[in-house]
XYZ file of C-alpha atoms in Angstrom:
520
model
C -22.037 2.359 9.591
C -18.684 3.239 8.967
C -16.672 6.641 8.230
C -13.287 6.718 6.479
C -11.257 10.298 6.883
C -10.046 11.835 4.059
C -5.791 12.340 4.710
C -4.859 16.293 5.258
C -2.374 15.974 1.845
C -5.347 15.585 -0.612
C -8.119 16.987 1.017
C -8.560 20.220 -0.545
C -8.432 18.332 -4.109
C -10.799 16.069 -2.699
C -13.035 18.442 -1.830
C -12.891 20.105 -5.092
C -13.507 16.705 -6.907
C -16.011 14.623 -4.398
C -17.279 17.712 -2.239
C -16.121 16.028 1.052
C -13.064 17.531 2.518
C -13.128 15.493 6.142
C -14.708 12.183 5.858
C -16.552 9.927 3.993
C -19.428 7.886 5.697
C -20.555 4.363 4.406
C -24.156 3.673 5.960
C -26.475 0.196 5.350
C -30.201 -0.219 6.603
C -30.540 -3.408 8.595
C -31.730 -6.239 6.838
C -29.118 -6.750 4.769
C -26.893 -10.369 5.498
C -23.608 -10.364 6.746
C -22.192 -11.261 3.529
C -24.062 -8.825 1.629
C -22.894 -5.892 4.291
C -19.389 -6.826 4.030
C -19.264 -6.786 0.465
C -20.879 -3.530 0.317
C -18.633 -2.036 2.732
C -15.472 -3.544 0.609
C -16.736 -2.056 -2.112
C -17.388 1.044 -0.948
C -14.062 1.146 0.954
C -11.931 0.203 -2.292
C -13.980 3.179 -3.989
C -12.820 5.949 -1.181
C -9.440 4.361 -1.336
C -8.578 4.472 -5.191
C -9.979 8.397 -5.334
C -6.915 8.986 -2.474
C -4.349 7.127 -4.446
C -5.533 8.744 -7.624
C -5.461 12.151 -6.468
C -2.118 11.752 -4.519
C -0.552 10.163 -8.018
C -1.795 13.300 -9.745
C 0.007 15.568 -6.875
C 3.204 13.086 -7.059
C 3.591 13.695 -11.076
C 3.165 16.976 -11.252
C 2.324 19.372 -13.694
C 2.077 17.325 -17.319
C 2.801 19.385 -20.858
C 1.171 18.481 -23.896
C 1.339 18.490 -27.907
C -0.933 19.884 -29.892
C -1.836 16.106 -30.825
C -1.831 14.894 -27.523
C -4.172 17.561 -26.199
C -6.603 16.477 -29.012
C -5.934 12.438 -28.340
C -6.660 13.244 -24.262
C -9.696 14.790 -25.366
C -10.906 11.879 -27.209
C -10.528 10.516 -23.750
C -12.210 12.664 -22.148
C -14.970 11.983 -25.158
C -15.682 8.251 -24.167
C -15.023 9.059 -19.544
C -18.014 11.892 -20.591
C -20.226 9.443 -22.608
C -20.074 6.816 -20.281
C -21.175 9.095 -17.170
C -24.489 9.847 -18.952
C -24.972 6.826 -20.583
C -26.904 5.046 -17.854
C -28.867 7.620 -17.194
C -29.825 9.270 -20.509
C -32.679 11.633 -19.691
C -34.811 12.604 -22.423
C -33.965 14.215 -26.147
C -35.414 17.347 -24.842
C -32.429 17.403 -22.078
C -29.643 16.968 -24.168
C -31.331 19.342 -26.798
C -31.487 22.099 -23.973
C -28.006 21.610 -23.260
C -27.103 21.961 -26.885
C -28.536 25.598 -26.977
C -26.883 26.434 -24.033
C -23.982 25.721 -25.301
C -24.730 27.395 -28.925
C -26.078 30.417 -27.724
C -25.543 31.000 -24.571
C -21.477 30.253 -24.095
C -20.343 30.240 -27.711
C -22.768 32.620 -29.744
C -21.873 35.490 -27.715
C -18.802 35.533 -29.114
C -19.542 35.426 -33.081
C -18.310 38.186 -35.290
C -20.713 40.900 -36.298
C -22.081 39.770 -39.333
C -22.653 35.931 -37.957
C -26.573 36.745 -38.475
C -26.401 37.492 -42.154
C -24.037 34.575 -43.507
C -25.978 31.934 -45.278
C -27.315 29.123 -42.650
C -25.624 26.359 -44.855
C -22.395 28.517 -44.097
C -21.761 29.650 -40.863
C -18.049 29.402 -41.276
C -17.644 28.833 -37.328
C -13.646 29.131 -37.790
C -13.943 32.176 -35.423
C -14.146 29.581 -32.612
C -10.604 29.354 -32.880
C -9.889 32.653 -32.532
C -7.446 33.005 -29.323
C -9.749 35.570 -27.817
C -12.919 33.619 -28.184
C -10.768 30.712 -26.610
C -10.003 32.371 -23.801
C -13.651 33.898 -22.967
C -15.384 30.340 -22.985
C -12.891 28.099 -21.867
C -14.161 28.347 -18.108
C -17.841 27.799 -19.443
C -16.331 24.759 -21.493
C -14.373 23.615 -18.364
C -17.524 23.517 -16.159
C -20.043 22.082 -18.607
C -17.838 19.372 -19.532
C -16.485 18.659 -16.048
C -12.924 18.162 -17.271
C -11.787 18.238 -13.722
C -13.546 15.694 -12.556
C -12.006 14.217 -15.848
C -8.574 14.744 -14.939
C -8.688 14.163 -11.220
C -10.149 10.426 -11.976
C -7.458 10.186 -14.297
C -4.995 10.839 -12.003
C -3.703 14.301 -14.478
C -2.073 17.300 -13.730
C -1.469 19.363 -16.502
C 0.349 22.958 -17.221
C -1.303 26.159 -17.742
C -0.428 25.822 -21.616
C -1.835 22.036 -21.728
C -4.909 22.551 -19.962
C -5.703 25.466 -22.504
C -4.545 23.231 -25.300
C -6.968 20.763 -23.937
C -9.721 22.509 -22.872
C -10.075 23.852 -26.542
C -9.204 19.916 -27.932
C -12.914 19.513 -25.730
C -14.850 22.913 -26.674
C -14.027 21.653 -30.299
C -16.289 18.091 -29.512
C -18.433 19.068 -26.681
C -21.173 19.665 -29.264
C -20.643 16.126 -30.835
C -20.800 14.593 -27.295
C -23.896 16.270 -26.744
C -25.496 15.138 -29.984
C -24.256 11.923 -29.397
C -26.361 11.520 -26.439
C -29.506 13.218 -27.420
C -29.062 9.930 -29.812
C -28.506 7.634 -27.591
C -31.610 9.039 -25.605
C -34.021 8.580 -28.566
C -32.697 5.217 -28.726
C -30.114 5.784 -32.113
C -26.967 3.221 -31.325
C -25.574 3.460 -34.650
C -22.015 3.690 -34.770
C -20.477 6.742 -33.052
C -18.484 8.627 -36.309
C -16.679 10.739 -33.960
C -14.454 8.757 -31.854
C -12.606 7.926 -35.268
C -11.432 12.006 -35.259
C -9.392 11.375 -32.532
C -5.656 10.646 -32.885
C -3.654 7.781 -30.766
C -1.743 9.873 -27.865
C 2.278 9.929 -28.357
C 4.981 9.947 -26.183
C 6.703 13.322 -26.468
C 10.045 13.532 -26.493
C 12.228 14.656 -23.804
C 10.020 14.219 -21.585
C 11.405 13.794 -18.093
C 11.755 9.900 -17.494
C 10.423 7.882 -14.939
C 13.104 6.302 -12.245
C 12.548 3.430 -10.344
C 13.369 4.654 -6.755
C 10.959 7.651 -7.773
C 7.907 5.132 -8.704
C 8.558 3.186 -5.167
C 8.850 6.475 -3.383
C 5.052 7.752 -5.080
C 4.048 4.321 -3.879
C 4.973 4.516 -0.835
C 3.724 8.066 -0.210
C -0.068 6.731 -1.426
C -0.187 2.997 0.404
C 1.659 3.782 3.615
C 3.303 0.195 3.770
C 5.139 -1.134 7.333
C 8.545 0.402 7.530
C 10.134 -2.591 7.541
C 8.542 -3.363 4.077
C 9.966 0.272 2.599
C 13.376 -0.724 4.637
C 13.615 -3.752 2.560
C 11.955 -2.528 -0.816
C 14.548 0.036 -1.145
C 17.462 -1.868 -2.181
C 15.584 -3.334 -5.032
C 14.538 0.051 -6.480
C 17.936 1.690 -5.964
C 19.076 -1.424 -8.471
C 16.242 -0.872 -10.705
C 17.494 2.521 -10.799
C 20.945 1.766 -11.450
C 19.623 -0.548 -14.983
C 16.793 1.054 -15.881
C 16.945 5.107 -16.729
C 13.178 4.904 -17.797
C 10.330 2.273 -16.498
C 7.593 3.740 -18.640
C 8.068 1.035 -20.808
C 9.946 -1.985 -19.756
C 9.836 -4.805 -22.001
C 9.077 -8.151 -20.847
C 12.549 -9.584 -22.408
C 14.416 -6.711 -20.381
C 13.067 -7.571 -17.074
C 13.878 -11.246 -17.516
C 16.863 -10.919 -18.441
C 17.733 -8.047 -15.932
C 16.292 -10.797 -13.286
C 17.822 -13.700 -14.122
C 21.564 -11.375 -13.591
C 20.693 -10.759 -9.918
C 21.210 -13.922 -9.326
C 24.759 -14.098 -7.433
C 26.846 -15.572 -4.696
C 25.250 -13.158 -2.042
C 21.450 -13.305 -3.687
C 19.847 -16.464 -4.004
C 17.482 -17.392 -7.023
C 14.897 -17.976 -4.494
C 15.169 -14.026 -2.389
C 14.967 -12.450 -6.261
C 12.260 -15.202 -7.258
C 10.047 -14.393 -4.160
C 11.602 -10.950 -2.448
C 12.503 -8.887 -4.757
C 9.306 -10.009 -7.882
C 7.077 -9.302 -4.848
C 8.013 -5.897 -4.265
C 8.305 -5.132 -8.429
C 5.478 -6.471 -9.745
C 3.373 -5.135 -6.864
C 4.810 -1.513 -7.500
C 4.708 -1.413 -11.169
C 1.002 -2.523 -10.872
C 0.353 0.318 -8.895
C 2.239 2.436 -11.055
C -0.044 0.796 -14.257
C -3.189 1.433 -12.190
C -2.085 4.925 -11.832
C -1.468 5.911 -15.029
C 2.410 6.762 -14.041
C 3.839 3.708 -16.159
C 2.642 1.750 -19.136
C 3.164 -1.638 -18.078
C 4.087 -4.055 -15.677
C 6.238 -7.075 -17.051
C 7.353 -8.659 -13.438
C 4.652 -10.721 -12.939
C 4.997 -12.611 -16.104
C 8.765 -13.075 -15.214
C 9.456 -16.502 -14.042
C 12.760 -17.127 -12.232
C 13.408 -21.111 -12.099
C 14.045 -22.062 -8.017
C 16.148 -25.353 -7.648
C 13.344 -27.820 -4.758
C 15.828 -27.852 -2.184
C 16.073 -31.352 -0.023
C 14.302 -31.004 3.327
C 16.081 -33.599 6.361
C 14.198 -31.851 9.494
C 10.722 -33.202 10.101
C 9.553 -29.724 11.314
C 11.244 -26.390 11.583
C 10.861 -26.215 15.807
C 14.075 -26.636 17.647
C 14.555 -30.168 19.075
C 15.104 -31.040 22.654
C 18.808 -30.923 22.558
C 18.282 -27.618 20.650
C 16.507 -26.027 23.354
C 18.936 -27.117 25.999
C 21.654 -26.376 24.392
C 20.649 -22.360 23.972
C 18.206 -21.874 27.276
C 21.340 -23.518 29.209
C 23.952 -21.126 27.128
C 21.400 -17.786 28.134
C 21.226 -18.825 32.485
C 24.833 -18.445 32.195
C 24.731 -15.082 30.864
C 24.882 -12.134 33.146
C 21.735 -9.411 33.015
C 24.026 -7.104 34.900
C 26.733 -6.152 32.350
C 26.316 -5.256 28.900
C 22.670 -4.968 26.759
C 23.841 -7.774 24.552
C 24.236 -9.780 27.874
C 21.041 -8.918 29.191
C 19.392 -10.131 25.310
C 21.273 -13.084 25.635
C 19.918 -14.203 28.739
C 16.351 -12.919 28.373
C 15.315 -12.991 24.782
C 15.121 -16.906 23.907
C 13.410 -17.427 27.327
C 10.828 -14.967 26.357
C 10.458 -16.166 23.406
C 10.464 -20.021 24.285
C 7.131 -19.359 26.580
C 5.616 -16.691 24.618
C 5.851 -17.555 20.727
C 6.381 -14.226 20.072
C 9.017 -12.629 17.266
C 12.186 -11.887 18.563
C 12.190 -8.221 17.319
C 8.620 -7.707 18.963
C 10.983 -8.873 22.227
C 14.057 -7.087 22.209
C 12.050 -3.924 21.148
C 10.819 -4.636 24.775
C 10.546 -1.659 27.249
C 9.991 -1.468 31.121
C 6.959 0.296 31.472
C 5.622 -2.750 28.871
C 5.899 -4.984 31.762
C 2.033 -4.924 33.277
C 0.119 -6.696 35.858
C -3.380 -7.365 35.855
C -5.523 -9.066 38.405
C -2.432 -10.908 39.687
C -1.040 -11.959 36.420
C 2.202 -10.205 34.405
C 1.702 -9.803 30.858
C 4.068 -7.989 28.123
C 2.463 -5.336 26.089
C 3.732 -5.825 22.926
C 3.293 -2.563 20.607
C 3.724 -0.563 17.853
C 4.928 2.242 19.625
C 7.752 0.337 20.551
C 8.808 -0.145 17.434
C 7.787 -2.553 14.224
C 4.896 -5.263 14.763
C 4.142 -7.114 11.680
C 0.434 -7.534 11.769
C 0.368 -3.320 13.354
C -1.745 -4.705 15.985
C -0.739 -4.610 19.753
C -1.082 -7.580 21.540
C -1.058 -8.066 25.476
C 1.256 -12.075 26.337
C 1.019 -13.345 29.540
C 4.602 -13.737 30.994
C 5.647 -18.051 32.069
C 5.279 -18.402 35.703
C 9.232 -19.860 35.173
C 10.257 -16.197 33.755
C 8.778 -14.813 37.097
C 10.644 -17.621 38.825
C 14.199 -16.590 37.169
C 13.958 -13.470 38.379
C 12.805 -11.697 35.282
C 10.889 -8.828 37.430
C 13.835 -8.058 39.181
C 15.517 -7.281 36.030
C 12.646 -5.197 34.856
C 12.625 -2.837 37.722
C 16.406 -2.646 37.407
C 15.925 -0.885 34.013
C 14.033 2.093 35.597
C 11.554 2.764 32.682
C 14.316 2.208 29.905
C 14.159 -0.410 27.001
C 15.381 -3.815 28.148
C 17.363 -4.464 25.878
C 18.897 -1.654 23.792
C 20.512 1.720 24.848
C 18.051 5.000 24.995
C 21.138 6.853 23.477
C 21.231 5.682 20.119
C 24.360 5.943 17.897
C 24.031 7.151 14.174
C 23.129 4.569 11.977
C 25.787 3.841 9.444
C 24.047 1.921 6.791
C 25.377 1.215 3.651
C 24.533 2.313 0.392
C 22.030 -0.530 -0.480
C 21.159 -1.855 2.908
C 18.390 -1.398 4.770
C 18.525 0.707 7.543
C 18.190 -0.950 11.730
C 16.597 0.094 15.177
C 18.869 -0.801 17.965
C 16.432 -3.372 18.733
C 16.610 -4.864 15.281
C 20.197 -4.979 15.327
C 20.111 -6.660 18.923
C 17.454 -9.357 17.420
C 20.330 -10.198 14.616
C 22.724 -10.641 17.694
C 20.812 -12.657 19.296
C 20.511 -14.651 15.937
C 24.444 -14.745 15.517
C 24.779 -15.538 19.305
C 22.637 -18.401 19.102
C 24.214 -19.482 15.537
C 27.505 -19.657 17.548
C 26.586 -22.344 20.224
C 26.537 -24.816 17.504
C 22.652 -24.943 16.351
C 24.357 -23.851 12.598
C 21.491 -26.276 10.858
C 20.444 -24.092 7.659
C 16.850 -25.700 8.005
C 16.326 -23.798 11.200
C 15.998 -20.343 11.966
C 18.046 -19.205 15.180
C 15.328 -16.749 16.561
C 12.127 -17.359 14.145
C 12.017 -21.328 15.214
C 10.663 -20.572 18.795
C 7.823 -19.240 17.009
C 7.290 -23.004 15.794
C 8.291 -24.722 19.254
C 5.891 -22.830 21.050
C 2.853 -23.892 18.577
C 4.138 -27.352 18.886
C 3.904 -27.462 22.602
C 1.080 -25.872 22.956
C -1.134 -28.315 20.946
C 0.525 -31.036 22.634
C -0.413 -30.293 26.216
C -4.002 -29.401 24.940
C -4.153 -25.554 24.690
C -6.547 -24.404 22.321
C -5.916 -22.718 19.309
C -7.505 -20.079 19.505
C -5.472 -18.994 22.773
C -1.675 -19.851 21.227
C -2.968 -18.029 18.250
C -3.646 -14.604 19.890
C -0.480 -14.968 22.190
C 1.915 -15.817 19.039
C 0.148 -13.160 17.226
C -1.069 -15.326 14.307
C -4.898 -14.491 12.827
C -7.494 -15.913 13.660
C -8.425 -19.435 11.579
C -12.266 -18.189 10.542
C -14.391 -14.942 10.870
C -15.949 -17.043 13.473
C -13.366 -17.075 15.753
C -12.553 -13.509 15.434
C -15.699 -12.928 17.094
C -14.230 -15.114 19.891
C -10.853 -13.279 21.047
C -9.657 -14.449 24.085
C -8.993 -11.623 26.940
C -5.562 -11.508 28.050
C -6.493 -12.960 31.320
C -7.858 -16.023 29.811
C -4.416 -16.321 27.634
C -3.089 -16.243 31.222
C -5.559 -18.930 32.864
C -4.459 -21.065 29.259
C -0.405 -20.989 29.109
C -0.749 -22.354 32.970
C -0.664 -26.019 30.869
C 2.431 -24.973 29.715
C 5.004 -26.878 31.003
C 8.370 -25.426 31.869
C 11.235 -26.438 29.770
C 14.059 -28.435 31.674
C 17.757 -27.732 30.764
C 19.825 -29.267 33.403
């Protein structure tokens, strides 16, 4: 069993479209395998999931006009989305004929002129249809029989009060057909279906308000609910977009490449566009395609060449003399004076016996200090600020931290972050850049600090590499995998070990092999 609740933004037009305005609940008899439940459940999830991104991307567009022409080309799809809802399940002639005279005689007929009844049967002359009075008195009939909300909702449309008349009568005038078409189709008649050649190819119109880029990431954004970070980072590649682009309805594929291949400068390396910033268009623009908003996505045909770089490090851990050189540099700094001190001298110890990010460290407040059943642990959370995976994880703390006197400095801080001031100064960012926490800005201190004791090897990363020297040590004094995995953070290796997550406790009982690292 599972239940999946429906977000407070869309659930009144979910409720109008799937009658659920809470939740949605997935249920499977027992029986079924493992693999058979979890594909179900996928499925069903991806289902719930692409109804709330369709229906927010309707409420992010807004209102659409429409031509004359285009009403009439929507309608034709509305024509094949109504065919293919019946088709499976066809019921009998007699159905569809029933529905026919409904439609005849009970919404439409009403309306004929006087004198319908004594006009020749082989000339009804049913041009009175169109009469704007008539139009009006069964376009809520029309609207409900041929479920041209459901229609519009799936397709992620939100039309004005003129363009959902205009198409609304576009339908009444091929309901009928559709109808027919079925009762066909019932009795077993798959000849080919005249009608869907009436229909004419929809148009752009002009004027039409275009599409920016920074508007496409924020509708994006607003549906998926990415990590911060992610949007942080993101932005400055739409705000460019925006700057070269004043439409992306249509971006050619020779336009993006050649847009890409100019990004390329002294302070943007091929490979950040070639990896960073395709990542974040092509996955956008997709959604954006998937959606309906744009026509198509060219960035993930774009190619950007990426000179192989030579590699001289045999792994990318720090090295002995590494690790001496920047655990000797932080026992000389003083935990007393300023914050960037106190990072300095905590925050490559921490992260030399835990694994752990820096940022998940400096982000580090007092009260996520804990003890359990003798043992000190770090809570490591996302209410503290970002955590890549959006899990918390609970670290046991080196017996050599304790040793150093790291509790002491704990209590010192009274509740307080560790490492970054409670009162926060604005945030001057700058037009492109993405904007900091305090404790992100201390982590790239800590990166510039350690860059500054001489460890200026490109091939290493000044904060990121303990991540790699912990792993390293660990295997090599025999911890097991499974326990350095769920203190660095990383996932587990198989669904099978999932169902084998360590308790913090036994992380504790594990990093005991750990030896302590000697700098003097």
């Amino acid at each position: 069993m599972a239940r999946k609740v429906i977000p407070k933004d869309i659930r009144s037009e979910y409720a109008a479209r799937y009658g659920n305005a809470w939740e949605e609940k997935f249920r499977l008899d027992k029986g079924a395998s493992d693999y058979e439940a979890r594909a179900r459940f996928g499925e069903w999830l991806a289902d719930i999931e692409t109804r709330i991104g369709r229906l927010r991307a309707a409420k992010t567009k807004g209102p659409q006009p429409l031509t004359r022409q285009n009403a009439y080309a929507l309608a034709g799809r509305w024509y094949a989305w109504f065919l293919a809802q019946h088709e499976r399940d066809l019921r009998t002639p007699a159905h569809w004929r029933a529905l026919t005279d409904t439609l005849i005689w009970d919404v439409i007929r009403p309306h004929a002129p006087d004198d319908f009844e004594q006009r020749p049967k082989d000339d009804p002359h049913w041009d009175w249809q169109a009469d704007p009075q008539v139009r009006d008195e069964v376009r809520p009939a029309i609207a409900a029989e041929a479920q041209t909300a459901a229609f519009l909702l799936e397709q992620g449309l939100s039309l004005t009060p003129d363009a959902t008349n205009l198409f609304l009568d576009a339908v009444s005038d091929n309901l009928l057909p559709a109808l027919q078409r079925l009762e066909a189709l019932s009795r077993g008649d798959y000849s080919p279906d005249v009608n869907r050649q009436v229909f004419p190819e929809f148009e752009e119109v002009s004027g039409s308000a275009p599409v920016k880029a920074i508007e496409l990431f924020e509708a994006w954004t607003k549906a998926v609910q990415p990590a911060e970070g992610t949007v942080y980072r993101w932005t400055t590649v739409f705000k460019e977009a925006d700057r070269h682009f004043p439409d992306v309805r249509n971006i050619s594929f020779e336009k993006a490449k050649a847009w890409m291949n100019g990004l390329v400068n002294e302070e943007r390396s091929t490979a950040t566009v070639a990896a960073a910033w395709r990542t974040a268009l092509k996955t956008v623009f997709g959604w954006g395609v998937a959606e309906k908003i744009i026509d198509n996505n060219p960035f993930p045909e774009v190619r950007i060449s990426v000179p192989r770089k030579n590699v001289e490090r045999e792994t990318k851990a720090f090295d002995d003399a590494e690790i001496k050189t920047i655990l000797a540099a932080a026992l000389r700094c003083d935990d007393t004076k300023s914050y960037r001190e106190r990072a300095f001298r905590w925050v490559p110890w921490i992260c030399a016996y835990t694994g752990a990010r820096a940022g998940e460290i400096t982000q580090l407040r007092a009260a996520d200090i804990q003890q359990r059943n003798g043992a000190h642990f770090a809570r490591l959370t996302p209410s503290a600020g970002k955590i890549k995976t959006r899990k918390a994880r609970t670290v046991p703390l080196h017996e050599h931290l304790l040793a150093q006197g790291f509790l002491d400095f704990v209590e010192r801080a009274q509740g307080r972050p560790l490492f970054y001031p409670t009162k926060r100064r604005p945030i001057r960012e700058a037009e492109d850049g993405p904007r900091q926490s305090p404790a992100e800005r201390m982590r790239s201190q800590v990166g510039t600090w350690v860059r500054s004791l001489g460890i200026t090897d490109p091939e290493i990363s000044p904060n990121h590499a303990w991540r790699h020297t912990f792993k390293a040590m660990a295997a090599r004094v025999g911890i097991d995998e499974r326990y350095s995995d769920a203190i660095t953070g990383h996932s587990p290796a198989t669904t099978g070990r999932a169902y084998t997550k360590p308790l913090p406790e036994d992380l504790a009982e594990a990093l005991k092999k750990f030896p302590r690292y000697r700098v003097d």
